[in-house]
Amino acid sequence: MNQKPEPCVLLIFGATGDLSRRKLIPALFSLHCRGLLPGGFAVLGCARSKMSADEFRAKMRKACTEFCNPAPSDQDWARFAPRLYYETGHFSDLSLFQRLNFALTKIDAAHHTAGNRLFYLATLPSFYAAVIQQLQAAALVNQKSGLPFTRILIEKPFGHDLETAVQLNNTLHKVFREDQIYRIDHYLGKETIQNILVFRFANAIFEPLWNRRYIDNIQITAAETIGVENRGGYYEETGVLRDMVQNHLLQTLALIAMEPPISFESEAVRDKKVEVFKVLRPIQGEAEVMRATVRGQYGSDEKGGVAAYRQENQVAPDSTTPTYVAMRVFVDNWRWQGVPFYIRTGKRLKQQYTTVVIQFARIPFCLFGQDQVCARIEPNRLILRVEPDEGISLSFGIKVPGTETDIDNTRMNFNYSSLYNGVIPTAYERLLADALRGYTALFARKDSVEHAWRFITPILDAWEKIPSPVFPNYPAGSDGPAAADQWIREDGRAWYSPNR
Ligand code: BG6
């Protein structure tokens, strides 16, 4: 891995939007304060709102005050602010791109950025194609390998289904080589998600157990307490499968299920991940989709104080868009044959947590005589806590002290907060730093995005045909639809709950 970030100008399209304010500029500011930005570095923001560079700087300072911890000191801000520039315009207007070209050249001279360019598409997806084409038309893309480099970062959603994802890839490939394209899945930038590979491959004791002989099932849960907030319009088009599963949760599954790569180089890691996507057992046809998935949509809470999904802004009053899904996925290879991966995610649930639970098989035989004692023995569980309370725990059975043989279950626990001063960099800090140094392992490659859509699209198609359950089918603040509990019980299993 090339550790050194290269000097460059980061040109953000959609620089006044939510993503930029909440995530990108705060992440850059934090990298700046930790000395992790290259000496030659500047940001050129671009959006439709008219404003001067100084107004942009003031707006971004406000954003950093709100979203950085700690908020910027006057001194730190004074050193960061001169790195920010701004240009107004419409993405369909070629003259904007000519002005950007001119501004970039001036910034190169002022900040020694050496002609290197990182473009960030933080706009609505409907602008992606226009921006990509205009970048080419204005000769802003250097397609040759070597320096100066041109790279493009692109936010999800990456397409709406397989067909549109392929179209977007084709549009990108007319202008950029694959190694210039950085498709962001911010989950991959999370420390605890990256730790999955380190945990698996920096320890000798787990890998021999990491297979169908010892693992009964795996549960990947991303439970959110928030609703769709001010994104009702986007969510109506998207729904839970596109929003969370096609990208974040399948990428997480791939890290859990993949074979050891031959090295930690980007392509070696990405090759092994894509092998998992290729062998996901298809879930298609209405009957199969009914068996393998449970859909849900949140209603109001019991007191009626929280808006039901159908009452959210820009949401149809009879919307059938799901905000919850539980699904059973199989990975058809030697390692995982027969092991269900349960994926579950939803909005407006009781508790906010993201975990991966590796549930080991039950003991083959109970030595301890009495049925009540044997019934208390729980299978071992390895719990990777992605958020919050980042850490790992391993549960096992112990003897209750006393003259009788009684059994209890306990946990060995590791918390990130107890080490490294509890400081965990945000996902965007890691991803932006990687894009600056040209390390692509944590970005989704063309083939993995398309395979993920190939898997998800038939489920979306079947859901369109099968009448949806009576929605809403779970109250805000609950654990999700009762049907999801019943469904996993029918498999002879139960959901992991962080409170047990
Ligand atoms: C986004 C989804 O990609 O991820 C959101 O669009 C979701 O709906 C978010 O809330 C979850 O990410 P995080 O980092 O807050 O867990």
mmCIF file with all atom_site columns, C-alpha atoms in Angstrom, residues 163-249:
data_model
loop_
_atom_site.group_PDB
_atom_site.id
_atom_site.type_symbol
_atom_site.label_atom_id
_atom_site.label_alt_id
_atom_site.label_comp_id
_atom_site.label_asym_id
_atom_site.label_entity_id
_atom_site.label_seq_id
_atom_site.pdbx_PDB_ins_code
_atom_site.Cartn_x
_atom_site.Cartn_y
_atom_site.Cartn_z
_atom_site.occupancy
_atom_site.B_iso_or_equiv
_atom_site.pdbx_formal_charge
_atom_site.auth_seq_id
_atom_site.auth_comp_id
_atom_site.auth_asym_id
_atom_site.auth_atom_id
_atom_site.pdbx_PDB_model_num
ATOM 1  C CA . GLU A 1 163 ? -29.615 -2.271  -15.452 1.00 0.00 ? 163 GLU A CA 1
ATOM 2  C CA . THR A 1 164 ? -29.049 1.298   -14.238 1.00 0.00 ? 164 THR A CA 1
ATOM 3  C CA . ALA A 1 165 ? -25.886 0.296   -12.359 1.00 0.00 ? 165 ALA A CA 1
ATOM 4  C CA . VAL A 1 166 ? -24.477 -1.186  -15.572 1.00 0.00 ? 166 VAL A CA 1
ATOM 5  C CA . GLN A 1 167 ? -25.434 2.017   -17.430 1.00 0.00 ? 167 GLN A CA 1
ATOM 6  C CA . LEU A 1 168 ? -23.682 4.165   -14.832 1.00 0.00 ? 168 LEU A CA 1
ATOM 7  C CA . ASN A 1 169 ? -20.587 1.966   -15.008 1.00 0.00 ? 169 ASN A CA 1
ATOM 8  C CA . ASN A 1 170 ? -20.604 2.328   -18.801 1.00 0.00 ? 170 ASN A CA 1
ATOM 9  C CA . THR A 1 171 ? -20.901 6.120   -18.517 1.00 0.00 ? 171 THR A CA 1
ATOM 10 C CA . LEU A 1 172 ? -17.980 6.192   -16.090 1.00 0.00 ? 172 LEU A CA 1
ATOM 11 C CA . HIS A 1 173 ? -15.862 3.872   -18.195 1.00 0.00 ? 173 HIS A CA 1
ATOM 12 C CA . LYS A 1 174 ? -16.171 6.098   -21.241 1.00 0.00 ? 174 LYS A CA 1
ATOM 13 C CA . VAL A 1 175 ? -14.224 8.700   -19.274 1.00 0.00 ? 175 VAL A CA 1
ATOM 14 C CA . PHE A 1 176 ? -12.322 6.955   -16.452 1.00 0.00 ? 176 PHE A CA 1
ATOM 15 C CA . ARG A 1 177 ? -10.357 3.720   -16.121 1.00 0.00 ? 177 ARG A CA 1
ATOM 16 C CA . GLU A 1 178 ? -11.620 1.411   -13.363 1.00 0.00 ? 178 GLU A CA 1
ATOM 17 C CA . ASP A 1 179 ? -8.577  2.163   -11.190 1.00 0.00 ? 179 ASP A CA 1
ATOM 18 C CA . GLN A 1 180 ? -9.516  5.873   -11.281 1.00 0.00 ? 180 GLN A CA 1
ATOM 19 C CA . ILE A 1 181 ? -13.022 5.189   -9.897  1.00 0.00 ? 181 ILE A CA 1
ATOM 20 C CA . TYR A 1 182 ? -13.633 5.154   -6.135  1.00 0.00 ? 182 TYR A CA 1
ATOM 21 C CA . ARG A 1 183 ? -17.195 4.020   -5.381  1.00 0.00 ? 183 ARG A CA 1
ATOM 22 C CA . ILE A 1 184 ? -17.935 4.946   -1.801  1.00 0.00 ? 184 ILE A CA 1
ATOM 23 C CA . ASP A 1 185 ? -19.633 2.584   0.586   1.00 0.00 ? 185 ASP A CA 1
ATOM 24 C CA . HIS A 1 186 ? -19.063 4.405   3.835   1.00 0.00 ? 186 HIS A CA 1
ATOM 25 C CA . TYR A 1 187 ? -19.530 1.213   5.861   1.00 0.00 ? 187 TYR A CA 1
ATOM 26 C CA . LEU A 1 188 ? -16.206 0.009   4.486   1.00 0.00 ? 188 LEU A CA 1
ATOM 27 C CA . GLY A 1 189 ? -14.513 3.047   6.009   1.00 0.00 ? 189 GLY A CA 1
ATOM 28 C CA . LYS A 1 190 ? -15.774 2.252   9.513   1.00 0.00 ? 190 LYS A CA 1
ATOM 29 C CA . GLU A 1 191 ? -12.956 1.100   11.783  1.00 0.00 ? 191 GLU A CA 1
ATOM 30 C CA . THR A 1 192 ? -14.940 -1.789  13.152  1.00 0.00 ? 192 THR A CA 1
ATOM 31 C CA . ILE A 1 193 ? -15.845 -3.043  9.681   1.00 0.00 ? 193 ILE A CA 1
ATOM 32 C CA . GLN A 1 194 ? -12.187 -2.906  8.671   1.00 0.00 ? 194 GLN A CA 1
ATOM 33 C CA . ASN A 1 195 ? -11.382 -4.728  11.872  1.00 0.00 ? 195 ASN A CA 1
ATOM 34 C CA . ILE A 1 196 ? -13.305 -7.752  10.570  1.00 0.00 ? 196 ILE A CA 1
ATOM 35 C CA . LEU A 1 197 ? -10.422 -8.637  8.254   1.00 0.00 ? 197 LEU A CA 1
ATOM 36 C CA . VAL A 1 198 ? -7.778  -7.869  10.858  1.00 0.00 ? 198 VAL A CA 1
ATOM 37 C CA . PHE A 1 199 ? -9.609  -9.909  13.461  1.00 0.00 ? 199 PHE A CA 1
ATOM 38 C CA . ARG A 1 200 ? -9.953  -12.818 11.072  1.00 0.00 ? 200 ARG A CA 1
ATOM 39 C CA . PHE A 1 201 ? -6.466  -12.770 9.612   1.00 0.00 ? 201 PHE A CA 1
ATOM 40 C CA . ALA A 1 202 ? -4.279  -11.439 12.427  1.00 0.00 ? 202 ALA A CA 1
ATOM 41 C CA . ASN A 1 203 ? -5.384  -14.185 14.812  1.00 0.00 ? 203 ASN A CA 1
ATOM 42 C CA . ALA A 1 204 ? -4.699  -17.874 14.458  1.00 0.00 ? 204 ALA A CA 1
ATOM 43 C CA . ILE A 1 205 ? -7.404  -19.227 16.729  1.00 0.00 ? 205 ILE A CA 1
ATOM 44 C CA . PHE A 1 206 ? -10.592 -18.134 14.980  1.00 0.00 ? 206 PHE A CA 1
ATOM 45 C CA . GLU A 1 207 ? -9.955  -18.999 11.352  1.00 0.00 ? 207 GLU A CA 1
ATOM 46 C CA . PRO A 1 208 ? -9.974  -22.796 11.884  1.00 0.00 ? 208 PRO A CA 1
ATOM 47 C CA . LEU A 1 209 ? -13.497 -22.419 13.345  1.00 0.00 ? 209 LEU A CA 1
ATOM 48 C CA . TRP A 1 210 ? -14.696 -20.017 10.668  1.00 0.00 ? 210 TRP A CA 1
ATOM 49 C CA . ASN A 1 211 ? -16.778 -22.464 8.641   1.00 0.00 ? 211 ASN A CA 1
ATOM 50 C CA . ARG A 1 212 ? -19.849 -24.674 8.457   1.00 0.00 ? 212 ARG A CA 1
ATOM 51 C CA . ARG A 1 213 ? -18.426 -27.296 10.845  1.00 0.00 ? 213 ARG A CA 1
ATOM 52 C CA . TYR A 1 214 ? -18.444 -24.944 13.807  1.00 0.00 ? 214 TYR A CA 1
ATOM 53 C CA . ILE A 1 215 ? -20.791 -22.097 12.927  1.00 0.00 ? 215 ILE A CA 1
ATOM 54 C CA . ASP A 1 216 ? -24.538 -22.529 13.102  1.00 0.00 ? 216 ASP A CA 1
ATOM 55 C CA . ASN A 1 217 ? -25.591 -19.158 11.742  1.00 0.00 ? 217 ASN A CA 1
ATOM 56 C CA . ILE A 1 218 ? -24.459 -15.581 11.288  1.00 0.00 ? 218 ILE A CA 1
ATOM 57 C CA . GLN A 1 219 ? -26.597 -12.527 12.011  1.00 0.00 ? 219 GLN A CA 1
ATOM 58 C CA . ILE A 1 220 ? -25.826 -9.128  10.592  1.00 0.00 ? 220 ILE A CA 1
ATOM 59 C CA . THR A 1 221 ? -28.060 -6.452  12.096  1.00 0.00 ? 221 THR A CA 1
ATOM 60 C CA . ALA A 1 222 ? -28.181 -2.719  11.480  1.00 0.00 ? 222 ALA A CA 1
ATOM 61 C CA . ALA A 1 223 ? -30.955 -1.385  13.693  1.00 0.00 ? 223 ALA A CA 1
ATOM 62 C CA . GLU A 1 224 ? -31.696 2.331   13.564  1.00 0.00 ? 224 GLU A CA 1
ATOM 63 C CA . THR A 1 225 ? -33.847 4.425   15.865  1.00 0.00 ? 225 THR A CA 1
ATOM 64 C CA . ILE A 1 226 ? -34.176 7.276   13.378  1.00 0.00 ? 226 ILE A CA 1
ATOM 65 C CA . GLY A 1 227 ? -36.886 7.379   10.742  1.00 0.00 ? 227 GLY A CA 1
ATOM 66 C CA . VAL A 1 228 ? -36.356 8.601   7.185   1.00 0.00 ? 228 VAL A CA 1
ATOM 67 C CA . GLU A 1 229 ? -35.957 12.152  8.529   1.00 0.00 ? 229 GLU A CA 1
ATOM 68 C CA . ASN A 1 230 ? -36.071 14.733  5.742   1.00 0.00 ? 230 ASN A CA 1
ATOM 69 C CA . ARG A 1 231 ? -35.345 12.148  3.027   1.00 0.00 ? 231 ARG A CA 1
ATOM 70 C CA . GLY A 1 232 ? -38.882 10.865  2.400   1.00 0.00 ? 232 GLY A CA 1
ATOM 71 C CA . GLY A 1 233 ? -38.703 11.544  -1.342  1.00 0.00 ? 233 GLY A CA 1
ATOM 72 C CA . TYR A 1 234 ? -35.410 9.690   -1.719  1.00 0.00 ? 234 TYR A CA 1
ATOM 73 C CA . TYR A 1 235 ? -36.585 6.828   0.469   1.00 0.00 ? 235 TYR A CA 1
ATOM 74 C CA . GLU A 1 236 ? -39.818 6.320   -1.468  1.00 0.00 ? 236 GLU A CA 1
ATOM 75 C CA . GLU A 1 237 ? -37.657 5.602   -4.522  1.00 0.00 ? 237 GLU A CA 1
ATOM 76 C CA . THR A 1 238 ? -35.206 3.490   -2.603  1.00 0.00 ? 238 THR A CA 1
ATOM 77 C CA . GLY A 1 239 ? -36.644 1.454   0.251   1.00 0.00 ? 239 GLY A CA 1
ATOM 78 C CA . VAL A 1 240 ? -34.626 -0.590  2.665   1.00 0.00 ? 240 VAL A CA 1
ATOM 79 C CA . LEU A 1 241 ? -33.080 -3.118  0.267   1.00 0.00 ? 241 LEU A CA 1
ATOM 80 C CA . ARG A 1 242 ? -31.480 -0.502  -1.964  1.00 0.00 ? 242 ARG A CA 1
ATOM 81 C CA . ASP A 1 243 ? -30.646 1.839   0.892   1.00 0.00 ? 243 ASP A CA 1
ATOM 82 C CA . MET A 1 244 ? -28.880 -0.581  3.236   1.00 0.00 ? 244 MET A CA 1
ATOM 83 C CA . VAL A 1 245 ? -28.670 -4.154  1.946   1.00 0.00 ? 245 VAL A CA 1
ATOM 84 C CA . GLN A 1 246 ? -27.404 -3.929  -1.648  1.00 0.00 ? 246 GLN A CA 1
ATOM 85 C CA . ASN A 1 247 ? -24.383 -1.998  -0.405  1.00 0.00 ? 247 ASN A CA 1
ATOM 86 C CA . HIS A 1 248 ? -23.526 -1.812  3.293   1.00 0.00 ? 248 HIS A CA 1
ATOM 87 C CA . LEU A 1 249 ? -24.810 -5.137  4.538   1.00 0.00 ? 249 LEU A CA 1
#
